[in-house]
Structures are given as C-alpha cells and as structure tokens.
PDB file of C-alpha atoms in Angstrom:
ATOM      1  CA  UNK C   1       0.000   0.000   0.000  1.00 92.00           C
ATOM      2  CA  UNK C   2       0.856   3.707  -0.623  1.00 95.00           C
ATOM      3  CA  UNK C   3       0.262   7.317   0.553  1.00 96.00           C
ATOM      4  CA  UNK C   4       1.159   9.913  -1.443  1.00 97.00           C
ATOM      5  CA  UNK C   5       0.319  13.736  -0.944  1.00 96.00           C
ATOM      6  CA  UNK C   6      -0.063  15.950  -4.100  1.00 93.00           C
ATOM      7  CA  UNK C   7      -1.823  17.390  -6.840  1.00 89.00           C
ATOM      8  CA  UNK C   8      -0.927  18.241 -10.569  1.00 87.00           C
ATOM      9  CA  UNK C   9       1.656  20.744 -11.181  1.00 87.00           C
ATOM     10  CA  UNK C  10       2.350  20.611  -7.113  1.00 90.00           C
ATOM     11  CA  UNK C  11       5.897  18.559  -5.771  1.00 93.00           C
ATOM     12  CA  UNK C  12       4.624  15.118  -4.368  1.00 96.00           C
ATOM     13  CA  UNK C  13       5.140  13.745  -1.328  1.00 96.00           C
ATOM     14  CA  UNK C  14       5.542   9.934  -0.053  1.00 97.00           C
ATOM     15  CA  UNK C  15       3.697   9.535   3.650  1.00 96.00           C
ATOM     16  CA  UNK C  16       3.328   6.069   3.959  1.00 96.00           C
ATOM     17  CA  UNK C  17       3.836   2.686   2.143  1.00 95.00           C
ATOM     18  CA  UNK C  18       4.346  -0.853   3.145  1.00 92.00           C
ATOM     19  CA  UNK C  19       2.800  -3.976   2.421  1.00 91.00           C
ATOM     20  CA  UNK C  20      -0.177  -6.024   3.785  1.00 93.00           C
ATOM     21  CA  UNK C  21       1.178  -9.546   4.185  1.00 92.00           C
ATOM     22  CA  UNK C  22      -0.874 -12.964   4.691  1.00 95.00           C
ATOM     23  CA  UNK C  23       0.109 -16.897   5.387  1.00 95.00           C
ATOM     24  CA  UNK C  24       0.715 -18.365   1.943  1.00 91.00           C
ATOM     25  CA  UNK C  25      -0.685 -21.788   3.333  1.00 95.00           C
ATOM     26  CA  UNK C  26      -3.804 -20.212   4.968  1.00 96.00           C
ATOM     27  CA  UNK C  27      -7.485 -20.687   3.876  1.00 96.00           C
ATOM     28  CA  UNK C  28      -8.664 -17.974   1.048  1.00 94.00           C
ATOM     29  CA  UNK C  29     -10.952 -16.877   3.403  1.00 96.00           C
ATOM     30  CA  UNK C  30      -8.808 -16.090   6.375  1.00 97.00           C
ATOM     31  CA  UNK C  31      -6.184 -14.557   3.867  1.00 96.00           C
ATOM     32  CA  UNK C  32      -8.699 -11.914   3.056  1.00 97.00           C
ATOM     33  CA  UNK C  33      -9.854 -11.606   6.306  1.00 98.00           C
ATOM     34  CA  UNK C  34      -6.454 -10.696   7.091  1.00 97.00           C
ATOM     35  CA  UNK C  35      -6.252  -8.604   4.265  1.00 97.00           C
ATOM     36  CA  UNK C  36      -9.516  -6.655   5.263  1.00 98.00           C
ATOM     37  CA  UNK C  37      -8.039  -5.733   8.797  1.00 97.00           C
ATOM     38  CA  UNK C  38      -4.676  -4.621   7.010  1.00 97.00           C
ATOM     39  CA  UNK C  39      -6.509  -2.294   4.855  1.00 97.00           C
ATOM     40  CA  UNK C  40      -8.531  -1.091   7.558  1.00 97.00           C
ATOM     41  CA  UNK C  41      -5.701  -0.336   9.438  1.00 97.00           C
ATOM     42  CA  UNK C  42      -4.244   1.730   6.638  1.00 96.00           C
ATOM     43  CA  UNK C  43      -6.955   3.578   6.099  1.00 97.00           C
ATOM     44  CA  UNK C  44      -7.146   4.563   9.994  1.00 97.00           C
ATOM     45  CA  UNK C  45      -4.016   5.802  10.171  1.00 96.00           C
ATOM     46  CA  UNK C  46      -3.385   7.597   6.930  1.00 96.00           C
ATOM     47  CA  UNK C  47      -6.896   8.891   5.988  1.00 96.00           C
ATOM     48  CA  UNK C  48      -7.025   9.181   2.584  1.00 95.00           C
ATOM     49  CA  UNK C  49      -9.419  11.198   0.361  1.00 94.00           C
ATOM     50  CA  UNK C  50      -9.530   8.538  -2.251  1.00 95.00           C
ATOM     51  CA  UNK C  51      -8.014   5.376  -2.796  1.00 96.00           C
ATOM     52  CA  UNK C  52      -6.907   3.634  -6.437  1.00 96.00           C
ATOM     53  CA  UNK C  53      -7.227   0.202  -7.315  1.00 96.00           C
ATOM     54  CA  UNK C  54      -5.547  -1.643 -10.441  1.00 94.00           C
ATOM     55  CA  UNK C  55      -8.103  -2.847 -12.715  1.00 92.00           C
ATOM     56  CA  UNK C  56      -7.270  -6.212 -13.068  1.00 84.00           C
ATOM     57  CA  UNK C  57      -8.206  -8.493 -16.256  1.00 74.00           C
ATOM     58  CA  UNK C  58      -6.639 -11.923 -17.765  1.00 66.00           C
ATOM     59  CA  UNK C  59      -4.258 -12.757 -20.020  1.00 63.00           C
ATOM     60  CA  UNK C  60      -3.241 -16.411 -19.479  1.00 69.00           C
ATOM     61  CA  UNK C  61      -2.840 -16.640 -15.498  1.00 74.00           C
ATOM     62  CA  UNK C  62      -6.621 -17.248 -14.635  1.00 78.00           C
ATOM     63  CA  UNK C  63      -5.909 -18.449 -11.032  1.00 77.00           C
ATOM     64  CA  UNK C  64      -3.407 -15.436 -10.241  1.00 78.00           C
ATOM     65  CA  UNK C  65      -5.689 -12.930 -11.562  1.00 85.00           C
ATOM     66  CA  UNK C  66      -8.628 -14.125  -9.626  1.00 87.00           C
ATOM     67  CA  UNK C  67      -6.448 -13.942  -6.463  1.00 86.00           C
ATOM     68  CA  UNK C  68      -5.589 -10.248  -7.084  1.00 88.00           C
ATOM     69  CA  UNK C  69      -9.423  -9.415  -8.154  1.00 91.00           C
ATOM     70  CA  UNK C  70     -10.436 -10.751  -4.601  1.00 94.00           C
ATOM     71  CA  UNK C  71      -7.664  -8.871  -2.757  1.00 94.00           C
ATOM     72  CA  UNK C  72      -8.392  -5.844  -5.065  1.00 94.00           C
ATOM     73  CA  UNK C  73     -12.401  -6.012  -4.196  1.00 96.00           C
ATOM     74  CA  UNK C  74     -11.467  -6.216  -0.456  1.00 97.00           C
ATOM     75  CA  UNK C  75      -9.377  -2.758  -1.054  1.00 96.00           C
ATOM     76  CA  UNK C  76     -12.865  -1.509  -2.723  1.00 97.00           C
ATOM     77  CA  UNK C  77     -15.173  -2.496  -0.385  1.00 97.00           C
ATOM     78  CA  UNK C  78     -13.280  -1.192   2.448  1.00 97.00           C
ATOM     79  CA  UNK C  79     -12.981   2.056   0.653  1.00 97.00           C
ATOM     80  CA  UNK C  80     -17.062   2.127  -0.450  1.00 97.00           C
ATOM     81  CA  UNK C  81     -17.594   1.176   3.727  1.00 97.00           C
ATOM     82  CA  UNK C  82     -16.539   5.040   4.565  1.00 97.00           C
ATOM     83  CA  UNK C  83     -17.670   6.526   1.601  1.00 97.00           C
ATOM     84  CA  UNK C  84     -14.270   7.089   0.056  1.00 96.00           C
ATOM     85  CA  UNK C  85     -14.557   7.899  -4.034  1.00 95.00           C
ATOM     86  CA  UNK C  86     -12.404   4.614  -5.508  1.00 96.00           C
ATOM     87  CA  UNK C  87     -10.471   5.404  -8.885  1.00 95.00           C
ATOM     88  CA  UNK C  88      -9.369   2.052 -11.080  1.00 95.00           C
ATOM     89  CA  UNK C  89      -6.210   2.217 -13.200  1.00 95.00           C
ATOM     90  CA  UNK C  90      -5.022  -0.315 -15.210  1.00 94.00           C
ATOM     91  CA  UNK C  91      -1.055  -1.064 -14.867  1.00 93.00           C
ATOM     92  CA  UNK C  92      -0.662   0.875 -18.661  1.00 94.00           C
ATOM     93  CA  UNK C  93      -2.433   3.558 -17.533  1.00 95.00           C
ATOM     94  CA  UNK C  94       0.044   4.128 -14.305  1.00 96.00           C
ATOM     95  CA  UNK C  95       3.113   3.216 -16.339  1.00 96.00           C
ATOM     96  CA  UNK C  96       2.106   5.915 -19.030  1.00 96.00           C
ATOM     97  CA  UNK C  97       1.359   8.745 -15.842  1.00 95.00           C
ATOM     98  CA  UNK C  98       4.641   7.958 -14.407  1.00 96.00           C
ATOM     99  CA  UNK C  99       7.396   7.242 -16.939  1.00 97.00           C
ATOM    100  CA  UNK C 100       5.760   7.971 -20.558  1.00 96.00           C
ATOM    101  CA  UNK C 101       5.397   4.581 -21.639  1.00 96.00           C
ATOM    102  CA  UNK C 102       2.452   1.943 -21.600  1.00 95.00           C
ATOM    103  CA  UNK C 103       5.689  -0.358 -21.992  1.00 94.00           C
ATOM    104  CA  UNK C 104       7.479   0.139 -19.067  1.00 96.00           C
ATOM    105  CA  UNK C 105       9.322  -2.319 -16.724  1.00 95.00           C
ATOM    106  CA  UNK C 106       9.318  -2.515 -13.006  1.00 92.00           C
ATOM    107  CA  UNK C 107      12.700  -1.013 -12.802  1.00 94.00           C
ATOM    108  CA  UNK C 108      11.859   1.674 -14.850  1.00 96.00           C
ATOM    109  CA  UNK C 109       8.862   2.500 -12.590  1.00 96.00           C
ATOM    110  CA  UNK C 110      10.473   1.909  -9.392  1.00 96.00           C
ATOM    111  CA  UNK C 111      13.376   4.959 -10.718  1.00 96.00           C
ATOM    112  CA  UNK C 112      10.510   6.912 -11.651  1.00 97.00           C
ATOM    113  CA  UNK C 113       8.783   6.657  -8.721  1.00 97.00           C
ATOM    114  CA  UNK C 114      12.065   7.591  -6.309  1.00 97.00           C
ATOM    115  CA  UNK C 115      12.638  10.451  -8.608  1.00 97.00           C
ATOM    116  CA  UNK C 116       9.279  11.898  -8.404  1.00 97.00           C
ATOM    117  CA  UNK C 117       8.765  11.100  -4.883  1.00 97.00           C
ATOM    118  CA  UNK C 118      12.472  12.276  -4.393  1.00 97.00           C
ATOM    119  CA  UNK C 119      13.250   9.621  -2.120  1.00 97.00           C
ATOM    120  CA  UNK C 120      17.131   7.817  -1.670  1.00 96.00           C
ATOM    121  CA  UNK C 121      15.985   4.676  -3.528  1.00 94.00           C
ATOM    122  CA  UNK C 122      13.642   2.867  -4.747  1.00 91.00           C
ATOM    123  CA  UNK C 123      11.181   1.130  -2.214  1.00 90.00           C
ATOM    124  CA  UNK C 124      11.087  -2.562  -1.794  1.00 88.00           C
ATOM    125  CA  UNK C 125       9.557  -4.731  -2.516  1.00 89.00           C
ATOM    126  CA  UNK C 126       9.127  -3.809  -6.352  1.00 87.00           C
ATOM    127  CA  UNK C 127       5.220  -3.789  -5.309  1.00 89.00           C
ATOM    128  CA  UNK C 128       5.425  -1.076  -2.928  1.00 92.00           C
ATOM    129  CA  UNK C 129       6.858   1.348  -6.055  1.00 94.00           C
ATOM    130  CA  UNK C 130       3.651   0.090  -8.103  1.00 94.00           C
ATOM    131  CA  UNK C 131       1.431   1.129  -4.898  1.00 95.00           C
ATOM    132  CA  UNK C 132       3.115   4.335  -5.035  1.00 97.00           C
ATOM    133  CA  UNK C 133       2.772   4.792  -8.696  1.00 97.00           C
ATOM    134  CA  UNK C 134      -0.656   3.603  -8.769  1.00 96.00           C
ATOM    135  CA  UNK C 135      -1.100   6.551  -6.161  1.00 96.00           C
ATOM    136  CA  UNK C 136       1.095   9.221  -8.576  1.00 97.00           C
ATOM    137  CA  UNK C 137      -1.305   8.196 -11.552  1.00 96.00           C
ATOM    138  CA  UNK C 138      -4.566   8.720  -9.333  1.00 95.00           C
ATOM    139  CA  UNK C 139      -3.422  12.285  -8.541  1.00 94.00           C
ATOM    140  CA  UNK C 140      -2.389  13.496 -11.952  1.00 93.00           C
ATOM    141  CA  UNK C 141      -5.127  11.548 -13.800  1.00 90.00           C
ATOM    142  CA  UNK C 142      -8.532  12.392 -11.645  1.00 85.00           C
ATOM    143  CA  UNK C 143      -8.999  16.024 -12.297  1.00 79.00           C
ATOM    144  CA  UNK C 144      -9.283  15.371 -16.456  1.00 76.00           C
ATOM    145  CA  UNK C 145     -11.389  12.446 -15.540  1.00 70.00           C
ATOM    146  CA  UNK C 146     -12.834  14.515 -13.235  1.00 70.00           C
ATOM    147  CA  UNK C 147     -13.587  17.154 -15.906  1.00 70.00           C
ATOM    148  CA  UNK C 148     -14.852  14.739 -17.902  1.00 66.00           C
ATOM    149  CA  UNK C 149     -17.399  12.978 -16.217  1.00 65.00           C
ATOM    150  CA  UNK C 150     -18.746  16.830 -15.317  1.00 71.00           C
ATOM    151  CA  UNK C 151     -18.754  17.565 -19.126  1.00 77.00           C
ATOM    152  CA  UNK C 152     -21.002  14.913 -19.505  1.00 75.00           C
ATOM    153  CA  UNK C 153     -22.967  15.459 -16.360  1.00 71.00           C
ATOM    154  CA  UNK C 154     -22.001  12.478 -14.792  1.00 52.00           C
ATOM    155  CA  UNK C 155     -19.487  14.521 -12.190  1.00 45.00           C
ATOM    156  CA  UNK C 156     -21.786  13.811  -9.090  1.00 40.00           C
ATOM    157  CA  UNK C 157     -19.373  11.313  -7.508  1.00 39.00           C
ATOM    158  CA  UNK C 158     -16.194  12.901  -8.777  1.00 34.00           C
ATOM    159  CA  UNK C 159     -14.828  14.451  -5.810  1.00 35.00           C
ATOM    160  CA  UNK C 160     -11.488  12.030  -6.142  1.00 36.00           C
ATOM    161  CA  UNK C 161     -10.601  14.170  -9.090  1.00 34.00           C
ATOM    162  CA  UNK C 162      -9.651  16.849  -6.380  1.00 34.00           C
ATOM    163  CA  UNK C 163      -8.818  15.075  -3.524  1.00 37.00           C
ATOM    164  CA  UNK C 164      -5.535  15.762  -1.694  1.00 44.00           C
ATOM    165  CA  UNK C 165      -4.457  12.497  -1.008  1.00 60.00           C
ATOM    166  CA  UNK C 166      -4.933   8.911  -2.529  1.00 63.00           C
ATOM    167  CA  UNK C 167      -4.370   5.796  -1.207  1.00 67.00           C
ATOM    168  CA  UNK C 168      -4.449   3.192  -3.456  1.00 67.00           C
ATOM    169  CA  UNK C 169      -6.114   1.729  -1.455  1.00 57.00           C
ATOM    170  CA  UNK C 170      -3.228   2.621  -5.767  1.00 41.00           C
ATOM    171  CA  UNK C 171      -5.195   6.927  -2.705  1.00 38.00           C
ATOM    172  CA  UNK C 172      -8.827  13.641   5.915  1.00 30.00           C
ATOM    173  CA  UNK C 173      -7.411  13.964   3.834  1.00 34.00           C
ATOM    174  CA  UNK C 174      -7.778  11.096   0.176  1.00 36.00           C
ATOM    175  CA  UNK C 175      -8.960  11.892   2.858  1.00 33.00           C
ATOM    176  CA  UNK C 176      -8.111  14.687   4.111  1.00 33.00           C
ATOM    177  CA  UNK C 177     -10.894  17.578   4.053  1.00 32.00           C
ATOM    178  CA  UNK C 178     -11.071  19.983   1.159  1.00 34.00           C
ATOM    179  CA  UNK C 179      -9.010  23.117   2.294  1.00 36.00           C
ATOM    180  CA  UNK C 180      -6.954  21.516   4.149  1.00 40.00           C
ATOM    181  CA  UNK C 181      -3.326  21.643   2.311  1.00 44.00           C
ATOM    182  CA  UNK C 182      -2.164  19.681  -0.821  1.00 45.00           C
ATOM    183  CA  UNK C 183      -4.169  16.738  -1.613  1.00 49.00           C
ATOM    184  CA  UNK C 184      -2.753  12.887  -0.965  1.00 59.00           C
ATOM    185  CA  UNK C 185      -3.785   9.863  -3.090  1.00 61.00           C
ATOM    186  CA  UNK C 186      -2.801   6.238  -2.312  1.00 54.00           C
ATOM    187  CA  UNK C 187      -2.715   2.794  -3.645  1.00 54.00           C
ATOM    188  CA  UNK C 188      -3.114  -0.242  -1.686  1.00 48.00           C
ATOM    189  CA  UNK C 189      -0.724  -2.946  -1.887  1.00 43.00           C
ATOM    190  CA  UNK C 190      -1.845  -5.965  -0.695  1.00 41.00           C
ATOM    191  CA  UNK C 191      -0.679  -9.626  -0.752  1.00 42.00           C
ATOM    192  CA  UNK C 192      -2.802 -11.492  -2.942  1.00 40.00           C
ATOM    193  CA  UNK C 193      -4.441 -15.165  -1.732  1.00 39.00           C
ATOM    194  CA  UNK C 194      -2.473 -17.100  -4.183  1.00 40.00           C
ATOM    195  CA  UNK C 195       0.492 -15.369  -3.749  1.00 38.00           C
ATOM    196  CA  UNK C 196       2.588 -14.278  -0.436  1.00 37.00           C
ATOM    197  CA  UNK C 197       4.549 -11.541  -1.496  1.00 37.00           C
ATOM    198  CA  UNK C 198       2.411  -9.891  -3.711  1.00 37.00           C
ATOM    199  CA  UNK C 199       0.314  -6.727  -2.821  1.00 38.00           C
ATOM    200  CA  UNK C 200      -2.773  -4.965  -4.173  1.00 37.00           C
ATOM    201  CA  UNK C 201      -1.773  -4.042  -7.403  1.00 42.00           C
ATOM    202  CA  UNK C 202      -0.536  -5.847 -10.150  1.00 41.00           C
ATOM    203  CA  UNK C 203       0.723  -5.926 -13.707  1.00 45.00           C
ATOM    204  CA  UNK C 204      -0.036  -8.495 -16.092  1.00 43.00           C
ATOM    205  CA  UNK C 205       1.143  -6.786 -18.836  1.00 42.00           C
TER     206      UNK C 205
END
C-alpha cells in the first residue's frame, strides 16, 4: 500500500507505504480476512481522500488474476464502507502517468517513482513502487477524468478528481478535508491469496 500527498503541477510527497502480508498456506478466506483488517488499518491511520485500485483483467494466469481481483475487491469495499470515491487504473495507464510509456518495466517505474517522490531509492519490494505509482497516476489523472465525467454530467461522484491524497487503497485527507493543504492519493498494496509476497496491485502486462 501507498500514501502519497499531491496534486498536478504541485511537488509530491511519499507519507506512507508498506505492504499487507498474509500466510501463503492459509485458507482464502482467512487470507482476506487478514487482508480486510490490514486495509482497515491503513486507512485509519493515513486517511485518505480517495483510494486507487488496479483494474485487473486476464491474459493467461486465470488463477493469479482471480487472487488479485479478490484482494483488489477487499481494497474496494473497504474504501465504499466510509464513503471514500475509488479510482481504477489499469497497470498501462500508471506506467504511461509515471514514466511515458504503456511499456514500461518494473525497474523503470520503481526509478521513476524515487525520482518523483524524491526519495534515496527505490522502495522494496518492487510492489510497494507500483502502490506508489498507482497513487502518482490517481493524482495526476482524476482532475481530467474529473472534468470529464462533469462535461457529460455524470461529475456527481467525482470528488477524487480533487482530492488531496490517494491511497491506493493505488489513494482527511484522500482523505483529508477539502481546504486543508495539498491533496494525498494512495494505492493499496496488498498480498494477494495465491500469492505471499504480492500486494494490491498488479501488472499483467
């Protein structure tokens, strides 16, 4: 998972990120379970105004994908629980926000990421630079969309477009208040049923 503070055209700022971890031989039930207290948590402390979720689909890896769609709709139901706008990104769109290309790898996100965020290196795992770019994407991406869905009169739930921070759960403060300094956005990186050291957010492509 991932905190980041910001807003387009405004220096961003890292507050939080880390990982939600589960038992890789436990039950799928008590691995979300687990993963539904870890999120919670998160979103206690850190208080975003929004929170991003990868939009996951399938290429080949049915059973991996389906583990990351359950640990993604535990990020989004958590999020829907305290009315907190949720924003999905596919892994080309955040790529594309952070480094220019659709086609990018891992390591060129993760350098991305610790230059934008202006941090000393790159956080680990390699997840934990997704959550953070899943985060980046939500906060430079929602006020078009944001402007969009107005345009066509659909802007009634579009307050993530101009939230402060995003937690993602990709986005008080996002939450944090309107008003009440630059906005955050966050992604949530969580470890996914089928697989131990993997976190909310992934990239099939």
């Amino acid at each position: 998972m991932g905190v980041v503070d910001g807003a387009p055209g405004r220096a961003l700022r890292m507050v939080a990120v880390g990982v939600v971890r589960t038992p890789s031989d436990a039950p799928t039930a008590e691995r979300l379970l687990l993963i539904e207290r870890g999120v919670e948590e998160w979103l206690d402390a850190q208080a975003p105004e929004a929170v991003a979720v990868e939009r996951v689909f399938s290429q080949h890896n049915v059973r991996t994908v389906m583990g990351t769609a359950q640990a993604s709709a535990v990020a989004i139901l958590c999020a829907a629980r305290r009315g907190l706008p949720v924003a999905l990104h596919t892994p080309s769109e955040v790529k594309a926000a952070v480094t220019g290309s659709g086609r990018a790898d891992k390591a060129q996100v993760g350098a991305m990421v610790t230059r934008l965020l202006r941090l000393d290196a790159p956080p680990k795992p390699a997840d934990a630079a997704d959550a953070l770019a899943l985060a980046i994407c939500h906060l430079w991406r929602a006020p078009a969309q944001d402007r969009l869905l107005r345009a066509r009169g659909k802007g009634a739930s579009a307050r993530a477009g101009t939230a402060a921070r995003a937690a993602a759960p990709g986005v008080r403060r996002t939450a944090r208040p309107a008003g009440q300094g630059a906005p955050r956005a966050g992604r949530a990186s969580q470890d996914r049923p089928e697989h131990r050291d993997r976190e909310i957010r992934r990239d099939p492509a």
